[in-house]
Amino acid sequence: MRATEFLLATEKETPADAVVISHQLMLRSGMIRKLAAGLYTWMPLGLRTLRKVEAIVREEMNRAGAQEVLMPAVQPAELWEETGRWFQYGGELLRVKDRHNRDFCIGPTHEEVITDLARNQLSSYKQLPVNLYQIQTKFRDETRPRFGVMRAREFIMKDAYSFHADEASLQITYDKMHEAYSRIFTRLGLDFRPVLADTGSIGGALSHEFHVLASSGEDDIAFSNESDYAANVELAETVAPAGERPAATAELASIATPAMTSIEDVASFLKASPAQVLKAIVVRGEHTAEKAEGEPAPVVLFLRGDHQLNEIKAEKIAGVASPLQFASDAEIAAIGGVSGFVGPQGIQAKCYVDRSAAHMANFICGANAADTHLTGFNWERDGELPEVRDLRNVVAGDPSPCGKGTLDIKRGIEVGHIFQLGTKYSEAMKAKVLDENGKDRTLVMGCYGIGVSRVVASAIEQNHDDNGIIWPDAIAPFNIGIVPMNYHRSDVVKEATEKLYTELSAAGFDVYLDDRDKKTSPGVKFADMELMGLPHRIVISDRGLEAGNVEYKARRNGEAQDIPLADILDFLKQQIG
Amino acid sequence: MRATEFLLATEKETPADAVVISHQLMLRSGMIRKLAAGLYTWMPLGLRTLRKVEAIVREEMNRAGAQEVLMPAVQPAELWEETGRWFQYGGELLRVKDRHNRDFCIGPTHEEVITDLARNQLSSYKQLPVNLYQIQTKFRDETRPRFGVMRAREFIMKDAYSFHADEASLQITYDKMHEAYSRIFTRLGLDFRPVLADTGSIGGALSHEFHVLASSGEDDIAFSNESDYAANVELAETVAPAGERPAATAELASIATPAMTSIEDVASFLKASPAQVLKAIVVRGEHTAEKAEGEPAPVVLFLRGDHQLNEIKAEKIAGVASPLQFASDAEIAAIGGVSGFVGPQGIQAKCYVDRSAAHMANFICGANAADTHLTGFNWERDGELPEVRDLRNVVAGDPSPCGKGTLDIKRGIEVGHIFQLGTKYSEAMKAKVLDENGKDRTLVMGCYGIGVSRVVASAIEQNHDDNGIIWPDAIAPFNIGIVPMNYHRSDVVKEATEKLYTELSAAGFDVYLDDRDKKTSPGVKFADMELMGLPHRIVISDRGLEAGNVEYKARRNGEAQDIPLADILDFLKQQIG
């Protein structure tokens, strides 16, 4: 591609509303342009990378035996009513009425549509397993779309759905998808980790996320330093402290702590560490099968003062409202507590204590009286030990739940997610096949997503410097950039340039030739190429050609070096591989 | 691809609601499945062909210098308000409100979005011309979606938009697109014609449609039998009859024609041919710049009795309501006419006469009195000749307007459309660049569409027989089908099959191997392959292999023939080319 025939759209200024680096660089390099909040046009430069990502995803899905389909973006409400999600999904589901006043949505995901296809198409266990995927435009009406294509409203996703006669078959396909995803992200040239994940609202038994590691990631990932264990902090289990709880040695005492409602204030006032203070969090309750009547009672959660509540773990407790809601001062008062001074003694509510907090001794806690804390509190001696649960986020240095090593925590961007869905959708939609004995069997399902457009942004988050993007070879919009010096005045340079451009293109490389005239300085051309992230740069000049050389520079780490023109094709083949 | 690993979905029965052959065969062969009215899932078989069409379109657009982009499907209403189409577009525009109650639509076309991009991105004439295209999912909320993907609500379109400093530059790109489209449809293996077309509601100066010729087509195309001239009958110009109007020889007479309001009735009663009867059509009027007040007056159109009114030509007359509306009996009475008996004499309205009708002499016409016609009427002698216009559809045998030969009429399916839009959108949206002199210049635009999913259906309409689809090689889902006899019992057959399958796949062919076990008879396998339209079939059997042969049959015209196994690869390369 020649610069003069390309819709080059580089910009010097960083757009004001772009916060994360990938968003800034995608705008500045001219990969995308904003149409409206969360809606972006992919410009020629950006689309080249997007299509390369799609192609790798497609190849590996096909290799893993999945078959490509294409489902409509617009979906009838009836199917979503069958699974109940028409009512549950909330504002992210863009609902629309057609000209006959029938309800539809713009698909944020396709479980309903594919399960409908499966129940119509699959009738016998002999047709199983089947794994169907599509690469398609999705829409989620995010409240606050941000970070460019990282969290856009309209985006491109590869979503796959597998159907099985039993869990064992699902596990085999799940493992294949795990492998395929690892191959995909490896081929994309990304530093990634598959991590155990919460199955969340999609439901199901087992789930892994694939994260691109980058400091700007929205997720915390916990890794063992001695094993392959990796899990989203949302899910990572904390291990109960080893050994017996320390003995009760201090006297229980009540102490005035006027207006000291934070752990930090109390600890500093009492010259203790936050780890010696018991944190109490009162959350709203929810009806359970046993307690289905009246106002649901609040629930009290106790943690060590230096630990953070893991909301997902808390939401899984029966009787706790999901999503988590904090109780009001009045609700706290109603169970005998005082907001800011809640403790175990005398509180009239179901309580849970985190594994680490259950191991505390001689600690400080609220007295359930205004401006008062207790010191020297000990479980069992001074108050009943509540039911023990894993309630907190793991922290760096925690022992790994796999039993090997301790945990380290890094930030990641979720780019893939695989789920064992089980029968959640097939049950609701009556998707069945006949088994060997001619009996109905509900299909067992898996689903497997990759945020294709998000992958592009994540790759930039992980691969950039002050001058711009540094593309991995596999997804660079152009592999090679050529800057000819004096192209419009030197016949020698022009001839060598054209010959090399033709030769490299014929060898299968995507070549970008900056043939702009002298009004654009070499410095501007170099800066544009660095901003656009082209991995390999060649400069052709009269002086170089006199010595039979061109100048080569790698975007990632390069010092410029002279390479004989005669060797440059082989040299590049070696570099790009 | 092996049949046992493929989501084969052939069906014997023709679905009841599928009227046209492509819809029937796409369902029966398992290419598509219906999700809801006008919404289809592309199954693995169908998607293979769709992707091949896309690839050819993409290659030729790139070759013609167009650059690929990808715009959002969901578009903000503001842009459509700028061009006025938010109000004009009618029910086909699927309007939707986001969670913040802002108006959007699901794009049926992208003139507004691309013009917005152009006004933000293009600032100088030096950046021109630019031609941007996308291959993308569109939505048109058809009142009555039908014929499967031929007239679906959600469909895939290639839409391109070019921007120019002047009309001359637009003409160059328009010609390039005309060429590119011809290459595309030629490569797709289709019998097609580019035809002059009406620019319709999109507006603009010049327009060609590309039609796939098929008896099921919805459009009539007029062709010269001696030149390249081809035009949609909507647009094709009629030529005024040669020579002088015949002399007035008959006496004018009034004759009772009780209740005879149709041309046929009157002609047969008077033993004349319909060509000797003047047809009068009274249509509603419309305000014009000159006549902007009061109720617009009806307009009378006269045609020869055997000719059909061309509504598009009529709508272009100033003072005629568009879309065309027929006047009521009362409205006819108000201008001195009697419904069914309207004629030129004494009618109090603006009249137009078709070129052929203006050439009539001694003819029959309405008398503007109940149950009465006039015979022996002659223009000028018996009544003023109204303004002469081209008002009718051409018919087979008409002289071609190009001056060479006569017209033939065939049916076609519109699969592509190119337009010279001019400044319709750029003017409304203030899309300008600075010209050589630093002055504002409004961008001149072209737009170029191909109905990608419709191409697939059209190809079937043109290429099928009683047994199913007959794919052109370029877009066959699989080039070659292999049916091994006794595959599961004969080691010799199995080994030869596997070797050939590997060899043909390695040579770049898409091969379908029907490896289903003996419960599926060879007859069923043959029938499936014919239904699916695979262009080349190979049967491998013990008996054949003993003689060193495999059996080859071409889907289109084939007698089965034996080919030495050793030669089959070369043979197929020659066949497929």
CSV table of C-alpha atoms in Angstrom, one decimal, chain B residues 92-429:
chain,number,residue,atom,x,y,z
B,92,GLU,CA,-38.2,0.2,6.7
B,93,LEU,CA,-35.9,2.2,9.0
B,94,LEU,CA,-35.7,0.3,12.3
B,95,ARG,CA,-35.7,3.0,14.9
B,96,VAL,CA,-34.5,2.3,18.5
B,97,LYS,CA,-33.9,4.2,21.7
B,98,ASP,CA,-30.9,3.5,23.8
B,99,ARG,CA,-30.9,3.3,27.6
B,100,HIS,CA,-30.5,7.1,27.8
B,101,ASN,CA,-33.6,7.5,25.5
B,102,ARG,CA,-31.5,8.8,22.6
B,103,ASP,CA,-32.7,7.9,19.1
B,104,PHE,CA,-30.7,5.5,16.9
B,105,CYS,CA,-31.5,3.3,13.9
B,106,ILE,CA,-30.2,0.0,12.7
B,107,GLY,CA,-28.5,1.1,9.5
B,108,PRO,CA,-30.2,0.1,6.2
B,109,THR,CA,-27.5,2.1,4.4
B,110,HIS,CA,-24.6,4.3,5.4
B,111,GLU,CA,-24.6,7.5,3.4
B,112,GLU,CA,-25.0,9.6,6.5
B,113,VAL,CA,-22.3,7.9,8.6
B,114,ILE,CA,-19.7,8.0,5.8
B,115,THR,CA,-20.5,11.6,4.9
B,116,ASP,CA,-20.0,12.4,8.6
B,117,LEU,CA,-16.7,10.6,8.5
B,118,ALA,CA,-15.7,12.4,5.3
B,119,ARG,CA,-16.4,15.9,6.6
B,120,ASN,CA,-14.3,15.1,9.7
B,121,GLN,CA,-11.5,13.4,7.9
B,122,LEU,CA,-11.2,15.1,4.5
B,123,SER,CA,-10.0,18.7,4.5
B,124,SER,CA,-8.1,19.2,1.2
B,125,TYR,CA,-8.7,18.4,-2.4
B,126,LYS,CA,-5.3,16.7,-2.2
B,127,GLN,CA,-6.8,13.8,-0.3
B,128,LEU,CA,-9.3,13.1,-3.1
B,129,PRO,CA,-10.5,11.0,-4.6
B,130,VAL,CA,-11.3,8.5,-1.8
B,131,ASN,CA,-13.4,5.4,-2.2
B,132,LEU,CA,-14.3,3.6,1.0
B,133,TYR,CA,-16.2,0.4,1.3
B,134,GLN,CA,-17.4,-2.1,3.8
B,135,ILE,CA,-19.0,-5.6,3.8
B,136,GLN,CA,-21.5,-5.4,6.6
B,137,THR,CA,-24.8,-6.5,8.0
B,138,LYS,CA,-27.7,-4.2,7.2
B,139,PHE,CA,-31.3,-4.1,8.4
B,140,ARG,CA,-34.4,-3.0,6.5
B,141,ASP,CA,-37.7,-3.6,8.2
B,142,GLU,CA,-39.6,-4.9,5.1
B,143,THR,CA,-43.3,-5.0,5.4
B,144,ARG,CA,-43.4,-8.4,3.8
B,145,PRO,CA,-40.0,-10.1,3.9
B,146,ARG,CA,-40.1,-13.0,1.5
B,147,PHE,CA,-38.1,-15.3,-0.8
B,148,GLY,CA,-35.6,-16.2,1.9
B,149,VAL,CA,-32.4,-14.2,1.8
B,150,MET,CA,-33.5,-12.6,-1.5
B,151,ARG,CA,-35.6,-10.1,0.4
B,152,ALA,CA,-34.7,-10.6,4.0
B,153,ARG,CA,-34.8,-8.0,6.8
B,154,GLU,CA,-31.2,-8.5,7.9
B,155,PHE,CA,-28.8,-9.0,5.1
B,156,ILE,CA,-25.2,-8.5,4.1
B,157,MET,CA,-24.2,-5.8,1.7
B,158,LYS,CA,-21.0,-4.4,0.3
B,159,ASP,CA,-21.5,-0.7,0.2
B,160,ALA,CA,-18.9,1.8,-1.1
B,161,TYR,CA,-18.9,5.5,-1.1
B,162,SER,CA,-16.5,7.7,-3.1
B,163,PHE,CA,-15.7,11.4,-2.6
B,164,HIS,CA,-14.5,13.8,-5.3
B,165,ALA,CA,-13.6,17.4,-5.9
B,166,ASP,CA,-15.6,17.4,-9.1
B,167,GLU,CA,-18.0,15.5,-11.4
B,168,ALA,CA,-15.1,14.5,-13.8
B,169,SER,CA,-13.3,12.7,-11.0
B,170,LEU,CA,-16.6,11.0,-9.9
B,171,GLN,CA,-17.1,9.8,-13.5
B,172,ILE,CA,-13.6,8.2,-13.5
B,173,THR,CA,-14.3,6.3,-10.2
B,174,TYR,CA,-17.8,5.5,-11.4
B,175,ASP,CA,-16.4,3.9,-14.5
B,176,LYS,CA,-13.8,2.0,-12.4
B,177,MET,CA,-16.6,0.7,-10.2
B,178,HIS,CA,-18.6,-0.3,-13.3
B,179,GLU,CA,-15.6,-2.3,-14.5
B,180,ALA,CA,-15.0,-3.8,-11.0
B,181,TYR,CA,-18.6,-4.9,-10.8
B,182,SER,CA,-18.4,-6.5,-14.2
B,183,ARG,CA,-15.3,-8.4,-13.1
B,184,ILE,CA,-16.9,-9.4,-9.8
B,185,PHE,CA,-20.0,-10.9,-11.4
B,186,THR,CA,-17.9,-12.5,-14.2
B,187,ARG,CA,-15.7,-14.1,-11.6
B,188,LEU,CA,-18.7,-15.3,-9.6
B,189,GLY,CA,-19.7,-17.2,-12.7
B,190,LEU,CA,-23.0,-15.5,-13.3
B,191,ASP,CA,-24.9,-14.4,-16.4
B,192,PHE,CA,-25.5,-10.8,-15.7
B,193,ARG,CA,-26.1,-7.4,-17.3
B,194,PRO,CA,-25.3,-3.9,-16.3
B,195,VAL,CA,-28.4,-1.8,-17.1
B,196,LEU,CA,-29.3,1.9,-17.0
B,197,ALA,CA,-31.4,2.5,-14.0
B,198,ASP,CA,-33.6,5.1,-12.4
B,199,THR,CA,-31.8,6.9,-9.5
B,200,GLY,CA,-35.0,6.7,-7.4
B,201,SER,CA,-35.2,8.0,-3.9
B,202,ILE,CA,-31.4,8.0,-3.3
B,203,GLY,CA,-31.2,10.7,-5.9
B,204,GLY,CA,-28.3,11.7,-8.2
B,205,ALA,CA,-27.6,11.9,-11.8
B,206,LEU,CA,-26.5,8.6,-13.3
B,207,SER,CA,-27.1,5.0,-12.2
B,208,HIS,CA,-26.6,1.5,-13.4
B,209,GLU,CA,-28.0,-1.7,-11.9
B,210,PHE,CA,-26.3,-5.0,-12.3
B,211,HIS,CA,-28.9,-7.8,-12.9
B,212,VAL,CA,-28.5,-11.5,-12.7
B,213,LEU,CA,-30.7,-12.8,-15.5
B,214,ALA,CA,-33.3,-15.4,-14.2
B,215,SER,CA,-36.9,-16.0,-15.1
B,216,SER,CA,-37.8,-15.5,-11.4
B,217,GLY,CA,-36.4,-12.0,-11.4
B,218,GLU,CA,-38.6,-9.1,-10.1
B,219,ASP,CA,-37.4,-6.6,-12.7
B,220,ASP,CA,-37.9,-6.4,-16.4
B,221,ILE,CA,-34.8,-5.5,-18.4
B,222,ALA,CA,-34.8,-4.2,-21.9
B,223,PHE,CA,-31.9,-5.2,-24.2
B,224,SER,CA,-31.1,-4.1,-27.7
B,225,ASN,CA,-30.6,-7.1,-30.0
B,226,GLU,CA,-27.8,-5.2,-31.9
B,227,SER,CA,-25.9,-3.2,-29.3
B,228,ASP,CA,-24.8,-3.2,-25.6
B,229,TYR,CA,-27.8,-1.1,-24.7
B,230,ALA,CA,-29.6,-2.4,-21.6
B,231,ALA,CA,-31.9,-0.6,-19.2
B,232,ASN,CA,-34.4,-1.4,-16.5
B,233,VAL,CA,-37.9,-1.1,-18.1
B,234,GLU,CA,-38.6,1.4,-15.4
B,235,LEU,CA,-36.1,3.7,-17.2
B,236,ALA,CA,-35.9,2.5,-20.8
B,237,GLU,CA,-36.9,5.3,-23.2
B,238,THR,CA,-39.5,4.7,-25.9
B,239,VAL,CA,-38.8,6.1,-29.3
B,240,ALA,CA,-41.4,8.2,-31.0
B,241,PRO,CA,-42.9,6.3,-34.0
B,242,ALA,CA,-41.1,7.2,-37.3
B,243,GLY,CA,-42.7,9.3,-40.0
B,244,GLU,CA,-45.8,11.5,-40.0
B,245,ARG,CA,-49.0,10.7,-38.1
B,246,PRO,CA,-51.4,8.9,-40.5
B,247,ALA,CA,-54.0,11.2,-42.1
B,248,ALA,CA,-57.4,11.7,-40.6
B,249,THR,CA,-59.8,9.7,-42.8
B,250,ALA,CA,-62.6,8.6,-40.6
B,251,GLU,CA,-65.6,10.7,-39.5
B,252,LEU,CA,-65.9,11.5,-35.8
B,253,ALA,CA,-68.9,9.7,-34.4
B,254,SER,CA,-70.4,9.2,-30.9
B,255,ILE,CA,-71.4,5.6,-30.0
B,256,ALA,CA,-73.1,4.1,-27.1
B,257,THR,CA,-70.8,1.7,-25.1
B,258,PRO,CA,-73.0,0.9,-22.1
B,259,ALA,CA,-70.9,-0.1,-19.0
B,260,MET,CA,-67.8,-0.7,-21.2
B,261,THR,CA,-65.1,0.8,-19.1
B,262,SER,CA,-62.1,-1.3,-20.1
B,263,ILE,CA,-60.0,-1.0,-23.3
B,264,GLU,CA,-60.6,-4.7,-24.0
B,265,ASP,CA,-64.4,-4.4,-23.8
B,266,VAL,CA,-64.6,-1.3,-26.0
B,267,ALA,CA,-62.1,-2.8,-28.6
B,268,SER,CA,-63.9,-6.1,-28.8
B,269,PHE,CA,-67.4,-4.4,-29.0
B,270,LEU,CA,-66.1,-2.1,-31.8
B,271,LYS,CA,-64.1,-4.9,-33.5
B,272,ALA,CA,-61.0,-2.9,-33.1
B,273,SER,CA,-57.6,-3.8,-31.6
B,274,PRO,CA,-56.6,-2.2,-28.3
B,275,ALA,CA,-53.9,-0.4,-30.2
B,276,GLN,CA,-56.8,1.6,-31.9
B,277,VAL,CA,-58.2,2.7,-28.5
B,278,LEU,CA,-56.9,5.7,-26.5
B,279,LYS,CA,-56.3,4.9,-22.9
B,280,ALA,CA,-56.9,7.8,-20.4
B,281,ILE,CA,-55.4,7.7,-16.9
B,282,VAL,CA,-56.3,10.4,-14.4
B,283,VAL,CA,-53.8,10.9,-11.6
B,284,ARG,CA,-53.7,13.2,-8.6
B,285,GLY,CA,-51.8,16.4,-8.9
B,286,GLU,CA,-49.2,18.0,-6.7
B,287,HIS,CA,-48.3,21.6,-6.0
B,288,THR,CA,-45.6,23.1,-8.1
B,289,ALA,CA,-43.6,26.3,-7.8
B,290,GLU,CA,-46.1,28.0,-10.1
B,291,LYS,CA,-49.2,26.5,-8.6
B,292,ALA,CA,-48.6,26.3,-4.9
B,293,GLU,CA,-52.1,27.2,-3.6
B,294,GLY,CA,-55.4,25.4,-3.4
B,295,GLU,CA,-56.2,21.8,-4.1
B,296,PRO,CA,-53.7,20.5,-6.7
B,297,ALA,CA,-55.5,19.7,-10.0
B,298,PRO,CA,-55.6,16.2,-11.4
B,299,VAL,CA,-53.6,15.4,-14.5
B,300,VAL,CA,-54.7,13.3,-17.5
B,301,LEU,CA,-52.3,10.9,-19.2
B,302,PHE,CA,-53.2,9.4,-22.6
B,303,LEU,CA,-51.6,6.2,-23.9
B,304,ARG,CA,-52.3,3.8,-26.6
B,305,GLY,CA,-54.7,1.1,-25.3
B,306,ASP,CA,-52.2,-1.8,-25.6
B,307,HIS,CA,-49.4,0.1,-23.7
B,308,GLN,CA,-48.7,0.2,-20.0
B,309,LEU,CA,-48.2,3.4,-18.1
B,310,ASN,CA,-44.6,3.7,-16.7
B,311,GLU,CA,-45.2,5.1,-13.3
B,312,ILE,CA,-41.7,6.3,-12.7
B,313,LYS,CA,-41.8,8.3,-15.9
B,314,ALA,CA,-45.2,9.7,-14.9
B,315,GLU,CA,-44.0,10.7,-11.4
B,316,LYS,CA,-41.3,12.8,-13.0
B,317,ILE,CA,-43.8,15.2,-14.5
B,318,ALA,CA,-44.0,18.4,-12.6
B,319,GLY,CA,-47.5,18.7,-11.0
B,320,VAL,CA,-48.0,14.9,-10.8
B,321,ALA,CA,-48.1,13.5,-7.2
B,322,SER,CA,-45.3,11.2,-6.3
B,323,PRO,CA,-45.8,8.3,-5.5
B,324,LEU,CA,-48.4,8.1,-8.2
B,325,GLN,CA,-52.1,8.2,-7.0
B,326,PHE,CA,-55.1,7.6,-9.2
B,327,ALA,CA,-57.9,10.1,-9.1
B,328,SER,CA,-61.3,9.2,-7.6
B,329,ASP,CA,-64.5,9.2,-9.6
B,330,ALA,CA,-65.5,12.4,-7.9
B,331,GLU,CA,-62.1,14.0,-8.8
B,332,ILE,CA,-62.6,12.9,-12.4
B,333,ALA,CA,-66.1,14.3,-12.5
B,334,ALA,CA,-64.8,17.6,-11.2
B,335,ILE,CA,-62.7,18.1,-14.3
B,336,GLY,CA,-65.6,17.2,-16.6
B,337,GLY,CA,-64.8,13.5,-17.0
B,338,VAL,CA,-66.7,10.4,-16.4
B,339,SER,CA,-64.8,7.5,-14.9
B,340,GLY,CA,-64.3,4.8,-17.6
B,341,PHE,CA,-65.2,7.2,-20.4
B,342,VAL,CA,-62.5,9.9,-20.1
B,343,GLY,CA,-61.3,11.3,-23.4
B,344,PRO,CA,-59.5,14.4,-24.7
B,345,GLN,CA,-62.6,16.3,-25.9
B,346,GLY,CA,-63.6,18.9,-23.3
B,347,ILE,CA,-61.7,17.6,-20.4
B,348,GLN,CA,-60.7,20.5,-18.1
B,349,ALA,CA,-57.2,19.5,-16.9
B,350,LYS,CA,-53.6,19.5,-17.9
B,351,CYS,CA,-53.1,16.6,-20.3
B,352,TYR,CA,-50.1,14.7,-21.5
B,353,VAL,CA,-50.0,12.2,-24.3
B,354,ASP,CA,-47.5,9.4,-24.8
B,355,ARG,CA,-45.2,9.5,-27.9
B,356,SER,CA,-47.0,6.5,-29.5
B,357,ALA,CA,-50.5,7.7,-28.6
B,358,ALA,CA,-49.6,11.1,-30.2
B,359,HIS,CA,-49.1,9.2,-33.4
B,360,MET,CA,-52.5,7.6,-33.4
B,361,ALA,CA,-55.1,8.5,-36.0
B,362,ASN,CA,-58.8,7.7,-36.5
B,363,PHE,CA,-58.9,6.2,-33.1
B,364,ILE,CA,-61.5,5.4,-30.4
B,365,CYS,CA,-61.6,7.4,-27.1
B,366,GLY,CA,-63.9,8.2,-24.2
B,367,ALA,CA,-66.5,10.9,-24.8
B,368,ASN,CA,-66.5,12.3,-21.3
B,369,ALA,CA,-70.2,11.2,-21.1
B,370,ALA,CA,-71.6,8.2,-19.4
B,371,ASP,CA,-71.6,4.9,-21.5
B,372,THR,CA,-70.3,6.8,-24.5
B,373,HIS,CA,-67.2,6.6,-26.7
B,374,LEU,CA,-66.1,8.5,-29.8
B,375,THR,CA,-64.8,6.8,-32.9
B,376,GLY,CA,-62.7,8.3,-35.8
B,377,PHE,CA,-61.1,10.7,-33.4
B,378,ASN,CA,-58.1,12.6,-34.8
B,379,TRP,CA,-55.7,14.8,-32.9
B,380,GLU,CA,-55.8,18.5,-33.8
B,381,ARG,CA,-58.9,18.0,-36.1
B,382,ASP,CA,-61.1,16.9,-33.2
B,383,GLY,CA,-59.2,18.1,-30.2
B,384,GLU,CA,-55.9,19.7,-29.2
B,385,LEU,CA,-52.9,17.5,-29.1
B,386,PRO,CA,-51.7,17.6,-25.4
B,387,GLU,CA,-48.0,17.9,-24.5
B,388,VAL,CA,-46.2,14.9,-25.8
B,389,ARG,CA,-44.1,12.8,-23.3
B,390,ASP,CA,-42.5,9.4,-23.0
B,391,LEU,CA,-45.1,7.8,-20.6
B,392,ARG,CA,-45.1,4.1,-21.3
B,393,ASN,CA,-43.1,1.0,-20.7
B,394,VAL,CA,-41.1,-0.3,-23.6
B,395,VAL,CA,-42.3,-3.6,-25.0
B,396,ALA,CA,-40.4,-6.3,-26.9
B,397,GLY,CA,-40.0,-5.3,-30.5
B,398,ASP,CA,-39.8,-1.6,-29.8
B,399,PRO,CA,-36.8,0.1,-31.5
B,400,SER,CA,-33.9,0.5,-29.1
B,401,PRO,CA,-33.4,4.1,-27.9
B,402,CYS,CA,-29.7,3.7,-28.7
B,403,GLY,CA,-30.6,3.7,-32.4
B,404,LYS,CA,-29.5,0.2,-33.1
B,405,GLY,CA,-31.8,-2.8,-33.3
B,406,THR,CA,-35.0,-3.6,-31.4
B,407,LEU,CA,-35.6,-4.3,-27.8
B,408,ASP,CA,-35.9,-7.7,-26.2
B,409,ILE,CA,-37.2,-8.0,-22.6
B,410,LYS,CA,-35.8,-10.4,-19.9
B,411,ARG,CA,-36.3,-10.8,-16.2
B,412,GLY,CA,-33.5,-9.9,-13.9
B,413,ILE,CA,-32.6,-9.9,-10.2
B,414,GLU,CA,-30.9,-6.7,-9.1
B,415,VAL,CA,-27.7,-7.7,-7.3
B,416,GLY,CA,-25.7,-4.5,-7.7
B,417,HIS,CA,-26.4,-0.8,-8.1
B,418,ILE,CA,-24.0,2.1,-8.7
B,419,PHE,CA,-25.0,5.7,-8.4
B,420,GLN,CA,-23.6,9.2,-9.1
B,421,LEU,CA,-25.0,10.9,-6.0
B,422,GLY,CA,-23.6,14.3,-6.7
B,423,THR,CA,-23.9,16.6,-3.7
B,424,LYS,CA,-27.2,15.4,-2.3
B,425,TYR,CA,-25.7,14.2,1.0
B,426,SER,CA,-22.5,16.4,1.2
B,427,GLU,CA,-24.6,19.5,0.6
B,428,ALA,CA,-27.1,18.6,3.4
B,429,MET,CA,-24.3,17.7,5.8
